[in-house]
Coordinates of C-alpha atoms in Angstrom, one line a residue:
X1 CA -83.8 -22.7 -32.5
X2 CA -82.5 -26.5 -31.8
X3 CA -84.0 -28.7 -29.9
X4 CA -83.3 -30.3 -26.8
X5 CA -82.0 -33.8 -27.1
X6 CA -84.5 -36.7 -25.5
X7 CA -82.6 -37.8 -22.5
X8 CA -83.4 -41.7 -22.8
X9 CA -83.7 -41.3 -26.8
X10 CA -80.5 -41.1 -29.1
X11 CA -81.5 -37.8 -31.0
X12 CA -81.7 -36.5 -34.4
X13 CA -82.4 -33.1 -36.4
X14 CA -83.8 -32.4 -39.9
X15 CA -85.2 -30.3 -41.9
X16 CA -82.9 -28.2 -44.7
X17 CA -79.7 -29.5 -43.9
X18 CA -77.4 -29.1 -46.9
X19 CA -73.4 -28.7 -47.5
X20 CA -74.3 -25.3 -47.4
X21 CA -75.9 -24.6 -43.6
X22 CA -74.2 -27.9 -42.3
X23 CA -71.6 -26.4 -40.5
X24 CA -73.4 -23.4 -38.8
X25 CA -76.5 -26.6 -37.7
X26 CA -73.4 -28.5 -35.8
X27 CA -72.0 -25.2 -34.1
X28 CA -75.9 -24.5 -32.7
X29 CA -76.7 -28.1 -31.9
X30 CA -72.9 -28.0 -30.3
X31 CA -73.4 -24.6 -28.9
X32 CA -76.9 -25.1 -27.0
X33 CA -77.5 -24.5 -23.4
X34 CA -78.3 -28.2 -22.6
X35 CA -75.7 -29.5 -24.8
X36 CA -73.2 -29.5 -21.7
X37 CA -72.9 -33.5 -21.5
X38 CA -72.0 -33.8 -25.5
X39 CA -74.2 -36.3 -25.9
X40 CA -74.1 -38.0 -30.1
X41 CA -76.3 -37.4 -32.0
X42 CA -77.3 -37.8 -36.0
X43 CA -77.8 -35.1 -38.3
X44 CA -80.7 -36.6 -41.5
X45 CA -80.0 -35.0 -45.0
X46 CA -82.6 -37.0 -47.1
X47 CA -83.2 -33.4 -49.1
X48 CA -80.3 -31.7 -48.8
X49 CA -77.9 -34.5 -50.7
X50 CA -80.4 -34.6 -53.6
X51 CA -80.2 -32.5 -57.4
X52 CA -83.8 -33.0 -58.8
X53 CA -84.8 -36.1 -56.7
X54 CA -82.0 -37.9 -58.1
X55 CA -79.2 -38.8 -54.7
X56 CA -75.7 -37.0 -55.4
X57 CA -72.5 -38.3 -54.1
X58 CA -71.0 -35.5 -54.9
X59 CA -73.1 -33.3 -51.8
X60 CA -72.2 -35.8 -50.1
X61 CA -68.4 -35.4 -50.4
X62 CA -69.3 -31.5 -50.1
X63 CA -70.8 -32.3 -46.4
X64 CA -68.2 -34.5 -45.3
X65 CA -65.3 -32.1 -46.5
X66 CA -67.4 -29.4 -44.5
X67 CA -68.2 -31.1 -41.1
X68 CA -64.1 -32.3 -41.4
X69 CA -63.2 -28.6 -41.3
X70 CA -65.7 -27.2 -39.1
X71 CA -64.5 -30.2 -36.2
X72 CA -61.0 -29.2 -37.3
X73 CA -61.5 -25.7 -36.7
X74 CA -63.0 -26.4 -33.1
X75 CA -60.4 -28.6 -32.6
X76 CA -57.9 -25.2 -33.2
X77 CA -60.2 -23.0 -30.6
X78 CA -59.8 -25.1 -28.3
X79 CA -55.5 -24.6 -28.0

């Protein structure tokens, strides 16, 4: 369950977000019933971009690719 955004604060989401599930999380946020005005938000992936407690740029690159694909697919659906 994705909790509603705070009305007066910039809201973010965290907790287990990683390359394999980032598109699913974005979809849940974007399609939540309370998200009718498409307010901006952020996602926090502190542990989702680490391997053996080390920051991993390859995981960051995969996150970016997966987010890009998610939004490209979403824009194609709207055509």
